[in-house]
Coordinates of N, CA and C in Angstrom, one line a residue:
M1103 N 115.9 90.2 94.6 CA 115.2 91.5 95.1 C 115.4 92.6 94.1
L1104 N 114.9 93.8 94.5 CA 115.0 94.9 93.6 C 116.4 95.7 93.7
G1105 N 116.9 96.2 92.7 CA 118.2 96.9 92.8 C 118.2 98.2 93.6
D1106 N 119.4 98.8 93.6 CA 119.5 100.0 94.4 C 118.7 101.2 93.8
S1107 N 118.5 101.1 92.5 CA 117.8 102.2 91.7 C 116.3 102.0 91.7
A1108 N 115.9 101.0 92.4 CA 114.4 100.7 92.4 C 113.5 101.7 93.0
K1109 N 112.3 101.8 92.6 CA 111.2 102.7 93.3 C 110.2 101.7 93.8
T1110 N 109.7 102.1 95.0 CA 108.6 101.5 95.6 C 107.4 102.4 95.6
L1111 N 106.3 102.0 95.0 CA 105.1 102.7 94.9 C 104.0 102.1 95.8
A1112 N 103.1 103.1 96.2 CA 101.9 102.5 97.0 C 101.0 101.9 96.1
A1113 N 100.4 100.8 96.5 CA 99.2 100.3 95.8 C 98.1 101.2 95.7
Q1114 N 97.4 101.1 94.5 CA 96.2 102.0 94.2 C 95.1 101.1 94.8
T1115 N 94.7 101.4 96.1 CA 93.8 100.5 96.8 C 92.3 100.7 96.5
D1116 N 92.0 101.7 95.7 CA 90.6 102.0 95.2 C 90.3 101.0 94.1
S1117 N 91.2 100.8 93.1 CA 90.9 99.9 92.0 C 92.1 99.4 91.3
G1118 N 93.2 99.2 91.9 CA 94.4 98.7 91.3 C 94.4 97.2 91.1
A1119 N 95.2 96.7 90.1 CA 95.4 95.3 89.9 C 96.9 95.1 89.6
Y1120 N 97.5 94.2 90.4 CA 98.9 93.9 90.2 C 99.2 92.4 90.2
R1121 N 100.3 92.0 89.5 CA 100.7 90.7 89.5 C 102.3 90.6 89.6
G1122 N 102.8 89.6 90.2 CA 104.2 89.3 90.3 C 104.5 88.7 91.6
P1123 N 105.8 88.4 91.8 CA 106.2 87.7 93.0 C 106.3 88.7 94.2
I1124 N 106.0 88.1 95.4 CA 106.2 88.9 96.6 C 107.7 88.8 96.9
V1125 N 108.4 90.0 97.1 CA 109.8 90.0 97.3 C 110.3 90.5 98.7
G1126 N 109.3 90.9 99.5 CA 109.8 91.4 100.8 C 108.6 91.8 101.6
E1127 N 108.9 92.2 102.9 CA 107.8 92.7 103.7 C 108.4 93.5 104.8
T1128 N 107.5 94.5 105.3 CA 107.8 95.3 106.5 C 106.7 94.9 107.4
E1129 N 106.7 95.6 108.6 CA 105.7 95.3 109.6 C 104.3 95.4 109.1
H1130 N 104.1 96.5 108.3 CA 102.7 96.7 107.7 C 102.4 96.5 106.3
H1131 N 103.5 96.2 105.5 CA 103.4 96.1 104.0 C 104.0 94.8 103.5
L1132 N 103.5 94.3 102.3 CA 104.1 93.3 101.5 C 104.7 94.0 100.3
I1133 N 105.8 93.7 99.8 CA 106.4 94.3 98.6 C 106.3 93.3 97.5
Q1134 N 105.7 93.7 96.4 CA 105.5 92.9 95.2 C 106.3 93.5 94.1
R1135 N 107.1 92.6 93.4 CA 108.0 93.1 92.2 C 107.0 93.3 91.1
Q1136 N 107.0 94.6 90.5 CA 106.3 94.8 89.3 C 107.2 94.7 88.0
S1137 N 108.4 95.1 88.2 CA 109.4 95.0 87.1 C 110.7 95.0 87.7
A1138 N 111.7 95.0 87.0 CA 113.1 95.0 87.5 C 113.4 96.0 88.4
R1139 N 112.8 97.2 88.2 CA 113.1 98.4 89.0 C 112.0 98.9 89.8
T1140 N 110.8 98.3 89.8 CA 109.7 98.8 90.5 C 109.0 97.8 91.5
G1141 N 108.7 98.3 92.7 CA 108.0 97.4 93.6 C 106.7 98.1 94.1
I1142 N 105.7 97.3 94.5 CA 104.5 97.9 94.9 C 104.3 97.5 96.4
A1143 N 104.0 98.5 97.2 CA 103.8 98.2 98.7 C 102.3 98.1 98.9
H1144 N 102.0 96.8 99.4 CA 100.6 96.5 99.7 C 100.3 96.6 101.2
P1145 N 99.4 97.3 101.7 CA 99.1 97.3 103.1 C 98.6 95.9 103.5
K1146 N 99.1 95.3 104.5 CA 98.7 94.0 104.9 C 97.4 93.9 105.4
D1147 N 97.0 95.0 106.1 CA 95.6 95.0 106.7 C 94.4 95.0 105.7
L1148 N 94.7 95.3 104.4 CA 93.7 95.3 103.4 C 93.5 94.1 102.6
L1149 N 94.6 93.2 102.8 CA 94.6 92.0 101.9 C 93.7 90.8 102.6
D1150 N 93.0 90.1 101.7 CA 92.3 88.9 102.3 C 93.0 87.8 102.8
R1151 N 94.3 87.7 102.4 CA 95.2 86.8 102.9 C 96.7 87.2 102.7
Q1152 N 97.6 86.7 103.5 CA 99.0 87.1 103.4 C 99.8 86.1 102.6
P1153 N 100.1 86.5 101.4 CA 101.0 85.5 100.6 C 102.5 85.4 101.2
E1154 N 103.1 84.4 100.9 CA 104.4 84.1 101.3 C 105.4 84.9 100.4
I1155 N 106.6 85.2 100.9 CA 107.7 85.8 100.1 C 108.1 84.7 99.1
G1156 N 108.1 85.1 97.9 CA 108.5 84.2 96.8 C 107.3 83.7 96.0
E1157 N 106.0 83.9 96.6 CA 104.8 83.5 95.9 C 104.4 84.5 94.8
N1158 N 104.1 83.8 93.7 CA 103.6 84.7 92.5 C 102.2 84.8 92.6
V1159 N 101.7 86.0 92.8 CA 100.3 86.3 93.1 C 99.8 87.5 92.1
R1160 N 98.4 87.5 92.1 CA 97.7 88.6 91.5 C 97.0 89.3 92.7
I1161 N 97.0 90.5 92.8 CA 96.3 91.2 93.8 C 95.4 92.3 93.1
N1162 N 94.1 92.2 93.4 CA 93.1 93.0 92.8 C 92.4 93.8 93.9
Y1163 N 92.4 95.1 93.8 CA 91.8 96.0 94.9 C 90.4 96.5 94.3
S1164 N 89.5 96.6 95.2 CA 88.2 97.2 95.0 C 87.7 97.7 96.3
D1165 N 87.4 99.0 96.3 CA 86.9 99.6 97.6 C 87.8 99.4 98.8
A1166 N 89.0 99.5 98.6 CA 90.1 99.4 99.6 C 90.2 98.1 100.2
K1167 N 89.8 97.0 99.5 CA 90.0 95.6 99.9 C 90.8 94.9 98.8
G1168 N 91.9 94.2 99.2 CA 92.7 93.5 98.3 C 92.4 92.0 98.3
V1169 N 92.2 91.5 97.1 CA 91.9 90.0 97.0 C 93.2 89.4 96.4
V1170 N 93.8 88.4 97.1 CA 95.0 87.8 96.6 C 94.7 86.4 96.1
R1171 N 95.3 86.2 94.8 CA 95.1 84.9 94.1 C 96.4 84.4 93.6
E1172 N 96.7 83.1 93.6 CA 97.8 82.6 93.0 C 97.9 82.9 91.5
F1173 N 99.0 83.2 91.0 CA 99.2 83.6 89.6 C 100.1 82.7 88.9
R1174 N 99.7 82.0 87.9 CA 100.7 81.3 87.1 C 100.7 81.8 85.7
E1175 N 102.0 81.9 85.2 CA 102.1 82.4 83.8 C 101.6 81.4 82.8
R1176 N 101.0 81.9 81.7 CA 100.4 81.1 80.9 C 101.4 80.0 80.2
A1177 N 102.5 80.5 79.9 CA 103.5 79.7 79.1 C 103.9 78.5 80.0
K1178 N 104.1 78.7 81.3 CA 104.4 77.6 82.2 C 103.2 76.7 82.3
A1179 N 102.1 77.1 82.4 CA 100.9 76.2 82.5 C 100.7 75.4 81.2
Q1180 N 100.9 76.0 80.1 CA 100.8 75.2 78.8 C 101.8 74.1 78.7
E1181 N 103.1 74.4 79.2 CA 104.1 73.4 79.1 C 103.8 72.2 80.0
R1182 N 103.2 72.4 81.1 CA 102.8 71.3 82.0 C 101.7 70.5 81.3
G1183 N 100.8 71.1 80.6 CA 99.7 70.4 80.0 C 100.1 69.5 78.8
R1184 N 101.3 69.6 78.3 CA 101.7 68.7 77.1 C 102.1 67.3 77.6

């Protein structure tokens, strides 16, 4: 999870793009880790699907609608291809 000194920021729902693991949730928001000390709060009602905690996803917003896609880091995908 995020440390005691972490900040949680609201997602920019007009045109934001975020990627990272989902680390928590509240009744109305999912929390996505952006960095060691920063989390992004995504309003659940704007997302096209609800990712699970621990799922690594990319969330892109356009016109206050969030599209959730599975996100795999390139290095891991390349290792699997060998």
